[in-house]
Short mmCIF file of C-alpha atoms in Angstrom, two decimals:
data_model
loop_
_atom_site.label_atom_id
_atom_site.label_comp_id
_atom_site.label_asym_id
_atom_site.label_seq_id
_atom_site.Cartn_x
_atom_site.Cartn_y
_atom_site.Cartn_z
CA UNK A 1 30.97 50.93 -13.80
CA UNK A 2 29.63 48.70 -10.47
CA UNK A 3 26.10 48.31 -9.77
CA UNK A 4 25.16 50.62 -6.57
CA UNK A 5 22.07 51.26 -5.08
CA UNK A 6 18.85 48.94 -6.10
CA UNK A 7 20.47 46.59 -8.53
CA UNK A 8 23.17 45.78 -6.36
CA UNK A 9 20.10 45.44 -3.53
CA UNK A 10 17.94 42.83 -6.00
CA UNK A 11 21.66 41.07 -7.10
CA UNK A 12 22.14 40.40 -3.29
CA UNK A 13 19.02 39.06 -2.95
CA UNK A 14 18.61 37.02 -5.49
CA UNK A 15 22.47 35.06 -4.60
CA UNK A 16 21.19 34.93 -0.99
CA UNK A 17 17.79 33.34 -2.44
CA UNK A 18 19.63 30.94 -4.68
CA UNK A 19 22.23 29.92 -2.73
CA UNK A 20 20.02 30.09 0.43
CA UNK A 21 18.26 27.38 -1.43
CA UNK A 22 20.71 25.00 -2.36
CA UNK A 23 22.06 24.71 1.05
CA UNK A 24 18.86 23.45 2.21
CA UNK A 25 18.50 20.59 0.05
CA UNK A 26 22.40 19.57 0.37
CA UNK A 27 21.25 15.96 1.79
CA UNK A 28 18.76 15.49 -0.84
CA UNK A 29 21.18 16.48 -3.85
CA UNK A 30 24.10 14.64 -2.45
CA UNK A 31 22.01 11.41 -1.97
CA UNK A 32 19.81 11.82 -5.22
CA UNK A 33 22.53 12.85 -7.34
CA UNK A 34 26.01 12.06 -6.39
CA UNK A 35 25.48 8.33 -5.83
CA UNK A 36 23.98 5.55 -8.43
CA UNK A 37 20.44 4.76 -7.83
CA UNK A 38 20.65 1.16 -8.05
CA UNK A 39 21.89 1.11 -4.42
CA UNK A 40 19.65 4.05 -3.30
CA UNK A 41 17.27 1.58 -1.00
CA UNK A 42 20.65 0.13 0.40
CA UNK A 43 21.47 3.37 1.64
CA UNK A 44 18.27 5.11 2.70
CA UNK A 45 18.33 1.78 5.28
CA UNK A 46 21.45 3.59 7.04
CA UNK A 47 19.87 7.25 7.40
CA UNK A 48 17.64 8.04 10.86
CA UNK A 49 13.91 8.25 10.53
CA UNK A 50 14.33 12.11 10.32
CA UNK A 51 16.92 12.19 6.83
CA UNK A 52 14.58 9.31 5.59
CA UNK A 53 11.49 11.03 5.78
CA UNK A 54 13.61 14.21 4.36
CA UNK A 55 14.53 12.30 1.76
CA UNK A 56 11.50 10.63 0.69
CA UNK A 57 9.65 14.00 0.81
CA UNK A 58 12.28 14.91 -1.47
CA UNK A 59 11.98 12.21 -3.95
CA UNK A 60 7.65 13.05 -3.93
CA UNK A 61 7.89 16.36 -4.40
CA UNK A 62 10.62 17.02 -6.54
CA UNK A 63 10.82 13.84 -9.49
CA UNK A 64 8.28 13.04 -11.96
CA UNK A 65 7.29 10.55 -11.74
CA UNK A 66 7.55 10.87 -7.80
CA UNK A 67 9.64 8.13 -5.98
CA UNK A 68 7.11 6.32 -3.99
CA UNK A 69 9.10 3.70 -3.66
CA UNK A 70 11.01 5.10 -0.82
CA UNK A 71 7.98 4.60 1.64
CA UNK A 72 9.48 1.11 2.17
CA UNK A 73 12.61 1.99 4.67
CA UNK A 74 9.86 4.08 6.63
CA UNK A 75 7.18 1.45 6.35
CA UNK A 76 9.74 -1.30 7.58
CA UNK A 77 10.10 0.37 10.88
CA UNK A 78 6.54 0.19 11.62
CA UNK A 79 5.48 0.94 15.37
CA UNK A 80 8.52 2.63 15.76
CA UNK A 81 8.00 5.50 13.19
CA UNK A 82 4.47 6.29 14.24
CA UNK A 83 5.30 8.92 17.26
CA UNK A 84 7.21 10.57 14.32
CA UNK A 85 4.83 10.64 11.57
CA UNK A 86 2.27 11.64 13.83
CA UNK A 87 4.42 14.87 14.73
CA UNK A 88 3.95 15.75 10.61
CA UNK A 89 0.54 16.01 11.03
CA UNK A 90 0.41 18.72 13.65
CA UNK A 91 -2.85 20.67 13.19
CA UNK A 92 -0.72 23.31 10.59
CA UNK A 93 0.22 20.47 7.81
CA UNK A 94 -0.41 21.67 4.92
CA UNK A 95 -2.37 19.42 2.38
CA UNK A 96 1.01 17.34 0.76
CA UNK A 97 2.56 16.64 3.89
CA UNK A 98 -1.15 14.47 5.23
CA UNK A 99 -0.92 12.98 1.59
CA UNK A 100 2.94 11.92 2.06
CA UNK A 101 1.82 10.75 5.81
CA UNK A 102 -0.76 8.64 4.61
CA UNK A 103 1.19 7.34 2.29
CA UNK A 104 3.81 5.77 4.61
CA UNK A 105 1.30 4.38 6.92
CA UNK A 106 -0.54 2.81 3.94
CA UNK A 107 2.75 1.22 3.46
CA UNK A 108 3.27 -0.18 6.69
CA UNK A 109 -0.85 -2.06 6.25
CA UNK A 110 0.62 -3.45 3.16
CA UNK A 111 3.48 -4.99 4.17
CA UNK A 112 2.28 -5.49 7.48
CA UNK A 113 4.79 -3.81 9.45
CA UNK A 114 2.12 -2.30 11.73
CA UNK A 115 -1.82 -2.92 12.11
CA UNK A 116 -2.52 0.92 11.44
CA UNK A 117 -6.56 1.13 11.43
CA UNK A 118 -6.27 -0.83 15.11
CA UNK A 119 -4.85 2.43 16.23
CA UNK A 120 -7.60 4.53 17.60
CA UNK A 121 -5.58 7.92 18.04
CA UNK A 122 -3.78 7.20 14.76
CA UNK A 123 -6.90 6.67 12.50
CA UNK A 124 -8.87 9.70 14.24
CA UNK A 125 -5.81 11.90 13.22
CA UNK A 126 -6.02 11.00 9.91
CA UNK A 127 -9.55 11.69 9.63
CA UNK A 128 -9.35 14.66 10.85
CA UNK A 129 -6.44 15.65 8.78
CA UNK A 130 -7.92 14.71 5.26
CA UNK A 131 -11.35 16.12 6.24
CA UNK A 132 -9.72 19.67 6.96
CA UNK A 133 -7.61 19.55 3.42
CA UNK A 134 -8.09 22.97 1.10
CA UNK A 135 -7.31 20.99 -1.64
CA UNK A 136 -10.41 19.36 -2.93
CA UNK A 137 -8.64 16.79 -5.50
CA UNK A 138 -6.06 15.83 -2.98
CA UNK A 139 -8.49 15.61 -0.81
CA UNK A 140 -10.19 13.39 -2.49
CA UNK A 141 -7.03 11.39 -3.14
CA UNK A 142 -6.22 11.19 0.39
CA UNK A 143 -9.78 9.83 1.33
CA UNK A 144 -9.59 6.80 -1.24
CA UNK A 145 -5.63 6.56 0.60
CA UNK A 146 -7.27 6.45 3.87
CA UNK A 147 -10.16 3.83 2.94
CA UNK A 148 -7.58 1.28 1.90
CA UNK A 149 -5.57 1.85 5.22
CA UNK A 150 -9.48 1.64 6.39
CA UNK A 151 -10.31 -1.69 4.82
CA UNK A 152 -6.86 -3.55 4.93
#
């Protein structure tokens, strides 16, 4: 007998949901899991800022331990990706996207790829940014983040 009425209503959703979901990520999969990671820095190098910083979100958020290591293509850029990452911490970031942020720009004062507590507007930013964080233990992990980009 088919399903009719609300079971065939919460079957629909749920395919919508799960495939909905797997289309988003297709990037992420394809370069996470369909190529060998040995040559994963190699080819992060070829994406655009955008699909790197995609991808590196990716990487933080969704492996254990998180793959911090992809910061570096970003970091290299230095100057360059600033204008960007300072879009990702319009005033609505939420608490993981100013941790990821900071983390990059970190990067970039330890390999020197750009002098990040020169910049004024940059540095006020991120002040503002970690002081308005809900989360009181990232918040707190963010602050430490920022006094290192702070005493570099």
């Amino acid at each position: 007998m088919p399903l009719r009425g609300p079971a065939t209503a919460v079957m629909s959703l749920v395919c919508c949901i799960v495939l909905g979901g797997c289309a988003n990520h297709r990037l992420e999969k394809e370069f996470f899991f369909k190529n060998p990671a040995a040559t994963r820095m190699d080819r992060l190098r070829q994406y655009s800022l955008d699909d790197q910083y995609r991808l590196f979100r990716y990487g933080n958020d969704r492996f254990e331990p998180p793959l911090t290591g992809l910061a570096k293509p970003i970091a290299e850029r230095g100057q360059a990706a600033v204008p960007f990452l300072m879009e990702q911490l319009n005033p609505h970031a939420d608490d993981i996207t100013v941790r990821d942020v900071l983390s990059l720009l970190e990067a970039m004062g330890s390999i020197k790829s750009y002098d990040v507590k020169s910049d004024a507007h940059v540095m006020d930013t991120l002040r503002s940014r970690v002081s308005a964080m809900k989360d009181p233990e990232w918040k707190a992990v963010c602050s430490k983040m920022l006094g290192r980009i702070e005493s570099n």
